[in-house]
Amino acid sequence: MLNRRHIRVKVMQSIYALHQKNSDDIEKEEKFLLHSIDSIQDLYLIMLSSLIEIRKKEMIYLEASSKKHLATSEEKNPIRKFVNNAVLQLLEDSNSLSIALEKRKITNWAMNDDYILILLNEIKQSSLYGKYMMNKKSSFEEDKDFVIDMFSELIAPNEKLYEYLEDNKLTWIDDIPLVNTQILKELKQVVANEEFRVTKLYKDQEDQEFVSLLFKKTVLNEIDLAKEYIDKTPNWDADRIAEIDTIILKMAICEFLKFPSIPVKVTINEYLEIAKEYSTPKSSLFINGILDNLVKEFQSEGKIKKTGRGLM
């Protein structure tokens, strides 16, 4: 689920937090960093389980309506296409998902079912739902397309849900798009009669170790890393350079010099994209100029030692 760019963003934010607190408690900040990344898995499970809970709420509603004293014929024999949706049932029946929810104690919707009711109401009032329910026939592909559209158009962008998630954990603000993109990808890959399996947080052990290594190697070498670029900015006083830019530069230089398996071009491209999103409008041009000059200098001095093919 996690990609390297998101890991870099998390590390950047932790270094920034360390600066803002004027703290030298690296161990404490590293623990917070690892905890905030680990909690992305909770966010992923919360969003996935919302689909299960929405279906459950509708089943409860249909059951209650059918038992009303003066129930209409429509209420006694409702169209059950939504609750019988094959993809929603796959999620409900997934052992992988149920085990993960239990293991990580995800009970958010049991305590906050009002948000599920808000989502269900918005879904049932949508033209998407109306069109889906009008077609009496069902197919797995139609069910799948409906769930994908429902999630992307109605659930993921819901403002009330976003506010709830933001209030629940502030560190999730940057994680929500990542998680929603992952869930949409998985929904598109769902296959009939095949168990839905929960995605792991890290791609592999190397990515997991990359978090702490990048954080510690940057923080512990900040003074030396700053010396590498400070004389390359003659038109800028050190105090005038945006703090995020200085952190990005240090992290990029750290990767050049201390991560032999990461290609130089990958490092530059990743941090330029991060600068575009998290710093000032001109930051990416400024950072690109500095890094380009540094790479040429490092290469001429033999400072960059990369292993593997095509890593320069």
Tab-separated table of C-alpha atoms in Angstrom:
chain	number	residue	atom	x	y	z
A	1	MET	CA	0.000	0.000	0.000
A	2	LEU	CA	2.645	2.514	1.043
A	3	ASN	CA	4.807	3.899	-1.735
A	4	ARG	CA	8.228	5.464	-1.260
A	5	ARG	CA	6.960	8.991	-1.928
A	6	HIS	CA	4.435	8.771	0.884
A	7	ILE	CA	7.146	7.445	3.181
A	8	ARG	CA	9.328	10.431	2.261
A	9	VAL	CA	6.455	12.825	2.987
A	10	LYS	CA	5.905	11.253	6.410
A	11	VAL	CA	9.603	11.495	7.227
A	12	MET	CA	9.706	15.124	6.024
A	13	GLN	CA	6.744	16.008	8.247
A	14	SER	CA	8.383	14.363	11.261
A	15	ILE	CA	11.622	16.273	10.752
A	16	TYR	CA	9.616	19.478	10.395
A	17	ALA	CA	7.763	18.678	13.645
A	18	LEU	CA	11.089	18.073	15.382
A	19	HIS	CA	12.259	21.526	14.266
A	20	GLN	CA	9.038	23.221	15.322
A	21	LYS	CA	9.253	21.691	18.787
A	22	ASN	CA	12.932	22.678	18.940
A	23	SER	CA	13.452	19.188	20.283
A	24	ASP	CA	16.406	16.842	20.190
A	25	ASP	CA	14.377	13.819	21.287
A	26	ILE	CA	14.923	11.889	18.074
A	27	GLU	CA	13.776	8.587	19.550
A	28	LYS	CA	10.423	10.018	20.636
A	29	GLU	CA	9.760	11.575	17.221
A	30	GLU	CA	10.768	8.374	15.451
A	31	LYS	CA	8.256	6.416	17.542
A	32	PHE	CA	5.548	8.924	16.634
A	33	LEU	CA	6.528	8.656	12.958
A	34	LEU	CA	6.291	4.861	12.993
A	35	HIS	CA	2.999	4.994	14.892
A	36	SER	CA	1.484	7.485	12.435
A	37	ILE	CA	2.475	5.253	9.512
A	38	ASP	CA	1.152	2.136	11.232
A	39	SER	CA	-2.196	3.866	11.789
A	40	ILE	CA	-2.630	4.138	7.986
A	41	GLN	CA	-3.614	0.469	8.131
A	42	ASP	CA	-6.415	1.397	10.554
A	43	LEU	CA	-7.641	4.108	8.186
A	44	TYR	CA	-7.636	1.593	5.327
A	45	LEU	CA	-9.688	-0.890	7.375
A	46	ILE	CA	-12.096	1.804	8.563
A	47	MET	CA	-12.823	2.871	4.987
A	48	LEU	CA	-13.222	-0.717	3.785
A	49	SER	CA	-15.500	-1.627	6.691
A	50	SER	CA	-17.730	1.361	5.902
A	51	LEU	CA	-18.915	-0.572	2.830
A	52	ILE	CA	-19.851	-3.545	5.003
A	53	GLU	CA	-21.613	-1.372	7.568
A	54	ILE	CA	-23.608	0.521	4.934
A	55	ARG	CA	-24.960	-2.786	3.626
A	56	LYS	CA	-25.787	-3.943	7.175
A	57	LYS	CA	-27.704	-0.742	7.922
A	58	GLU	CA	-29.779	-1.172	4.804
A	59	MET	CA	-30.541	-4.789	5.736
A	60	ILE	CA	-31.728	-3.641	9.184
A	61	TYR	CA	-33.878	-0.955	7.559
A	62	LEU	CA	-35.503	-3.408	5.135
A	63	GLU	CA	-36.177	-5.859	7.948
A	64	ALA	CA	-37.752	-3.204	10.176
A	65	SER	CA	-39.862	-1.832	7.308
A	66	SER	CA	-41.249	-5.273	6.448
A	67	LYS	CA	-42.439	-5.755	10.040
A	68	LYS	CA	-44.330	-2.470	10.324
A	69	HIS	CA	-47.960	-2.849	11.299
A	70	LEU	CA	-49.169	-1.137	8.131
A	71	ALA	CA	-46.335	-2.133	5.844
A	72	THR	CA	-46.949	-1.584	2.147
A	73	SER	CA	-46.548	-4.380	-0.365
A	74	GLU	CA	-43.307	-2.725	-1.464
A	75	GLU	CA	-42.046	-2.720	2.116
A	76	LYS	CA	-43.040	-6.352	2.614
A	77	ASN	CA	-41.297	-7.392	-0.589
A	78	PRO	CA	-38.517	-4.866	-1.187
A	79	ILE	CA	-36.032	-4.944	-4.031
A	80	ARG	CA	-32.945	-6.422	-2.376
A	81	LYS	CA	-30.493	-5.743	-5.164
A	82	PHE	CA	-28.357	-3.385	-3.078
A	83	VAL	CA	-28.002	-5.696	-0.050
A	84	ASN	CA	-27.455	-8.653	-2.370
A	85	ASN	CA	-24.635	-6.860	-4.203
A	86	ALA	CA	-22.013	-9.551	-4.861
A	87	VAL	CA	-19.011	-7.319	-4.149
A	88	LEU	CA	-20.412	-6.068	-0.841
A	89	GLN	CA	-21.079	-9.673	0.115
A	90	LEU	CA	-17.508	-10.635	-0.795
A	91	LEU	CA	-16.254	-7.993	1.619
A	92	GLU	CA	-18.649	-9.211	4.310
A	93	ASP	CA	-17.526	-12.820	3.831
A	94	SER	CA	-13.794	-12.092	3.663
A	95	ASN	CA	-11.913	-13.948	6.410
A	96	SER	CA	-8.858	-11.822	5.703
A	97	LEU	CA	-10.821	-8.624	6.323
A	98	SER	CA	-12.721	-9.859	9.383
A	99	ILE	CA	-9.476	-11.099	10.995
A	100	ALA	CA	-7.739	-7.781	10.316
A	101	LEU	CA	-10.662	-5.795	11.767
A	102	GLU	CA	-10.666	-7.922	14.902
A	103	LYS	CA	-6.877	-7.959	15.278
A	104	ARG	CA	-6.596	-4.180	15.071
A	105	LYS	CA	-9.802	-3.623	17.088
A	106	ILE	CA	-11.545	-1.527	14.427
A	107	THR	CA	-14.927	-0.697	16.016
A	108	ASN	CA	-15.335	2.888	14.806
A	109	TRP	CA	-18.701	2.409	13.125
A	110	ALA	CA	-20.255	0.631	16.107
A	111	MET	CA	-19.680	3.822	18.080
A	112	ASN	CA	-20.313	6.268	15.239
A	113	ASP	CA	-23.060	4.688	13.161
A	114	ASP	CA	-24.603	8.096	12.479
A	115	TYR	CA	-21.934	8.581	9.798
A	116	ILE	CA	-22.929	5.292	8.186
A	117	LEU	CA	-26.551	6.456	8.127
A	118	ILE	CA	-25.472	9.743	6.516
A	119	LEU	CA	-23.601	7.823	3.814
A	120	LEU	CA	-26.466	5.381	3.259
A	121	ASN	CA	-28.967	8.226	2.928
A	122	GLU	CA	-26.766	10.027	0.389
A	123	ILE	CA	-26.312	6.818	-1.586
A	124	LYS	CA	-30.048	6.073	-1.718
A	125	GLN	CA	-30.841	9.610	-2.847
A	126	SER	CA	-28.280	9.512	-5.657
A	127	SER	CA	-29.032	9.003	-9.337
A	128	LEU	CA	-26.332	6.325	-9.307
A	129	TYR	CA	-28.371	4.228	-6.858
A	130	GLY	CA	-31.623	4.908	-8.712
A	131	LYS	CA	-30.193	3.747	-12.018
A	132	TYR	CA	-28.657	0.660	-10.415
A	133	MET	CA	-31.897	-0.377	-8.690
A	134	MET	CA	-34.027	0.153	-11.809
A	135	ASN	CA	-32.321	-2.703	-13.604
A	136	LYS	CA	-33.949	-5.845	-12.162
A	137	LYS	CA	-31.250	-8.125	-13.536
A	138	SER	CA	-27.939	-8.541	-11.724
A	139	SER	CA	-24.442	-9.431	-12.846
A	140	PHE	CA	-21.151	-9.441	-11.000
A	141	GLU	CA	-19.686	-6.813	-13.318
A	142	GLU	CA	-22.646	-4.472	-12.803
A	143	ASP	CA	-22.405	-4.943	-9.023
A	144	LYS	CA	-18.683	-4.250	-9.179
A	145	ASP	CA	-19.062	-1.109	-11.307
A	146	PHE	CA	-21.733	0.187	-8.943
A	147	VAL	CA	-19.563	-0.300	-5.825
A	148	ILE	CA	-16.580	1.352	-7.527
A	149	ASP	CA	-18.693	4.371	-8.534
A	150	MET	CA	-20.415	4.481	-5.153
A	151	PHE	CA	-17.088	4.568	-3.336
A	152	SER	CA	-15.382	7.074	-5.630
A	153	GLU	CA	-18.328	9.451	-6.151
A	154	LEU	CA	-20.264	9.273	-2.886
A	155	ILE	CA	-18.224	7.812	-0.028
A	156	ALA	CA	-14.632	8.994	-0.538
A	157	PRO	CA	-15.560	12.663	-1.199
A	158	ASN	CA	-18.172	12.888	1.593
A	159	GLU	CA	-17.352	15.981	3.680
A	160	LYS	CA	-18.896	14.675	6.914
A	161	LEU	CA	-16.847	11.487	6.653
A	162	TYR	CA	-13.692	13.492	5.922
A	163	GLU	CA	-14.314	15.683	8.988
A	164	TYR	CA	-14.799	12.606	11.150
A	165	LEU	CA	-11.544	11.040	9.937
A	166	GLU	CA	-9.645	14.315	10.359
A	167	ASP	CA	-10.963	14.725	13.916
A	168	ASN	CA	-10.144	11.099	14.716
A	169	LYS	CA	-6.467	11.427	13.776
A	170	LEU	CA	-4.846	14.566	12.409
A	171	THR	CA	-2.022	12.629	10.745
A	172	TRP	CA	-4.581	11.018	8.413
A	173	ILE	CA	-5.120	14.210	6.389
A	174	ASP	CA	-2.388	13.286	3.898
A	175	ASP	CA	-3.157	9.563	4.125
A	176	ILE	CA	-6.818	9.659	3.065
A	177	PRO	CA	-6.130	10.056	-0.712
A	178	LEU	CA	-3.538	7.255	-0.579
A	179	VAL	CA	-5.946	4.882	1.177
A	180	ASN	CA	-8.919	5.706	-1.058
A	181	THR	CA	-6.804	5.202	-4.175
A	182	GLN	CA	-5.669	1.814	-2.829
A	183	ILE	CA	-9.232	0.710	-2.084
A	184	LEU	CA	-10.434	1.739	-5.542
A	185	LYS	CA	-7.575	-0.230	-7.079
A	186	GLU	CA	-8.559	-3.292	-5.061
A	187	LEU	CA	-12.250	-2.967	-5.901
A	188	LYS	CA	-11.363	-2.904	-9.595
A	189	GLN	CA	-9.385	-6.126	-9.141
A	190	VAL	CA	-12.125	-8.023	-7.271
A	191	VAL	CA	-12.994	-11.353	-8.907
A	192	ALA	CA	-16.242	-13.308	-8.482
A	193	ASN	CA	-16.067	-16.203	-5.992
A	194	GLU	CA	-12.548	-15.251	-4.960
A	195	GLU	CA	-11.839	-14.115	-1.407
A	196	PHE	CA	-11.008	-10.468	-0.894
A	197	ARG	CA	-7.630	-10.179	0.798
A	198	VAL	CA	-6.405	-7.270	2.892
A	199	THR	CA	-3.320	-5.461	1.598
A	200	LYS	CA	-0.215	-5.209	3.753
A	201	LEU	CA	0.956	-1.763	4.810
A	202	TYR	CA	4.527	-2.122	3.520
A	203	LYS	CA	5.485	-3.665	0.186
A	204	ASP	CA	8.458	-5.407	1.801
A	205	GLN	CA	10.945	-5.324	4.678
A	206	GLU	CA	13.203	-2.933	2.799
A	207	ASP	CA	10.468	-0.292	2.607
A	208	GLN	CA	9.708	-0.729	6.302
A	209	GLU	CA	13.363	-0.200	7.210
A	210	PHE	CA	13.602	2.774	4.838
A	211	VAL	CA	11.361	4.841	7.147
A	212	SER	CA	13.682	4.803	10.164
A	213	LEU	CA	16.887	4.859	8.122
A	214	LEU	CA	15.887	7.961	6.148
A	215	PHE	CA	14.664	9.735	9.282
A	216	LYS	CA	17.707	8.979	11.435
A	217	LYS	CA	20.354	9.428	8.745
A	218	THR	CA	18.905	12.832	7.835
A	219	VAL	CA	18.396	14.104	11.381
A	220	LEU	CA	21.719	12.872	12.732
A	221	ASN	CA	23.626	14.444	9.822
A	222	GLU	CA	21.654	17.684	9.371
A	223	ILE	CA	24.622	20.009	9.992
A	224	ASP	CA	26.880	18.228	7.491
A	225	LEU	CA	24.075	17.894	4.941
A	226	ALA	CA	23.324	21.631	5.185
A	227	LYS	CA	26.995	22.446	4.512
A	228	GLU	CA	26.681	20.695	1.131
A	229	TYR	CA	24.168	23.197	-0.252
A	230	ILE	CA	24.557	26.364	1.822
A	231	ASP	CA	27.297	27.886	-0.377
A	232	LYS	CA	25.308	26.977	-3.505
A	233	THR	CA	22.665	29.608	-2.669
A	234	PRO	CA	24.575	32.932	-2.902
A	235	ASN	CA	21.415	34.884	-3.695
A	236	TRP	CA	19.557	33.481	-0.696
A	237	ASP	CA	20.160	34.137	2.968
A	238	ALA	CA	19.818	30.908	4.943
A	239	ASP	CA	16.951	32.473	6.906
A	240	ARG	CA	15.050	33.237	3.697
A	241	ILE	CA	14.943	29.644	2.459
A	242	ALA	CA	11.633	27.996	3.373
A	243	GLU	CA	12.144	25.463	6.147
A	244	ILE	CA	10.408	22.718	4.175
A	245	ASP	CA	12.866	23.394	1.337
A	246	THR	CA	15.864	22.972	3.645
A	247	ILE	CA	14.452	19.672	4.903
A	248	ILE	CA	13.802	18.459	1.353
A	249	LEU	CA	17.348	19.390	0.323
A	250	LYS	CA	18.873	17.571	3.309
A	251	MET	CA	16.773	14.456	2.675
A	252	ALA	CA	17.681	14.418	-1.020
A	253	ILE	CA	21.395	14.897	-0.320
A	254	CYS	CA	21.185	12.168	2.319
A	255	GLU	CA	19.779	9.789	-0.317
A	256	PHE	CA	22.513	10.751	-2.787
A	257	LEU	CA	25.279	9.995	-0.297
A	258	LYS	CA	23.930	7.373	2.091
A	259	PHE	CA	21.461	5.220	0.102
A	260	PRO	CA	23.468	3.412	-2.592
A	261	SER	CA	20.496	1.453	-3.964
A	262	ILE	CA	18.337	4.511	-4.797
A	263	PRO	CA	18.966	6.011	-8.266
A	264	VAL	CA	19.880	9.707	-8.341
A	265	LYS	CA	17.118	10.487	-10.849
A	266	VAL	CA	14.510	8.822	-8.634
A	267	THR	CA	15.609	10.902	-5.640
A	268	ILE	CA	15.464	14.168	-7.611
A	269	ASN	CA	12.087	13.432	-9.202
A	270	GLU	CA	10.526	12.348	-5.901
A	271	TYR	CA	11.590	15.438	-3.965
A	272	LEU	CA	10.638	17.820	-6.767
A	273	GLU	CA	7.112	16.390	-6.710
A	274	ILE	CA	7.006	16.689	-2.910
A	275	ALA	CA	8.181	20.306	-3.144
A	276	LYS	CA	5.428	21.129	-5.652
A	277	GLU	CA	2.801	19.827	-3.250
A	278	TYR	CA	4.131	20.916	0.133
A	279	SER	CA	6.253	24.034	-0.391
A	280	THR	CA	6.126	27.373	-2.190
A	281	PRO	CA	5.289	27.749	-5.917
A	282	LYS	CA	8.946	28.435	-6.835
A	283	SER	CA	10.445	25.812	-4.531
A	284	SER	CA	10.688	22.994	-7.076
A	285	LEU	CA	12.709	25.181	-9.486
A	286	PHE	CA	14.978	26.338	-6.661
A	287	ILE	CA	15.507	22.800	-5.343
A	288	ASN	CA	16.027	21.383	-8.837
A	289	GLY	CA	18.783	23.882	-9.543
A	290	ILE	CA	20.579	23.133	-6.280
A	291	LEU	CA	20.331	19.354	-6.642
A	292	ASP	CA	21.455	19.372	-10.280
A	293	ASN	CA	24.582	21.315	-9.378
A	294	LEU	CA	25.277	19.120	-6.355
A	295	VAL	CA	24.972	15.905	-8.349
A	296	LYS	CA	27.527	17.157	-10.899
A	297	GLU	CA	29.875	18.167	-8.086
A	298	PHE	CA	29.405	14.912	-6.139
A	299	GLN	CA	29.987	12.838	-9.263
A	300	SER	CA	33.172	14.717	-10.180
A	301	GLU	CA	34.453	14.221	-6.621
A	302	GLY	CA	33.412	10.557	-6.541
A	303	LYS	CA	31.096	11.086	-3.570
A	304	ILE	CA	28.099	9.310	-5.115
A	305	LYS	CA	28.517	5.565	-5.025
A	306	LYS	CA	25.485	3.727	-6.334
A	307	THR	CA	25.176	-0.042	-6.681
A	308	GLY	CA	23.309	-1.789	-9.477
A	309	ARG	CA	22.586	-0.947	-13.090
A	310	GLY	CA	21.285	2.416	-14.221
A	311	LEU	CA	21.403	3.960	-10.748
A	312	MET	CA	23.191	7.135	-11.799
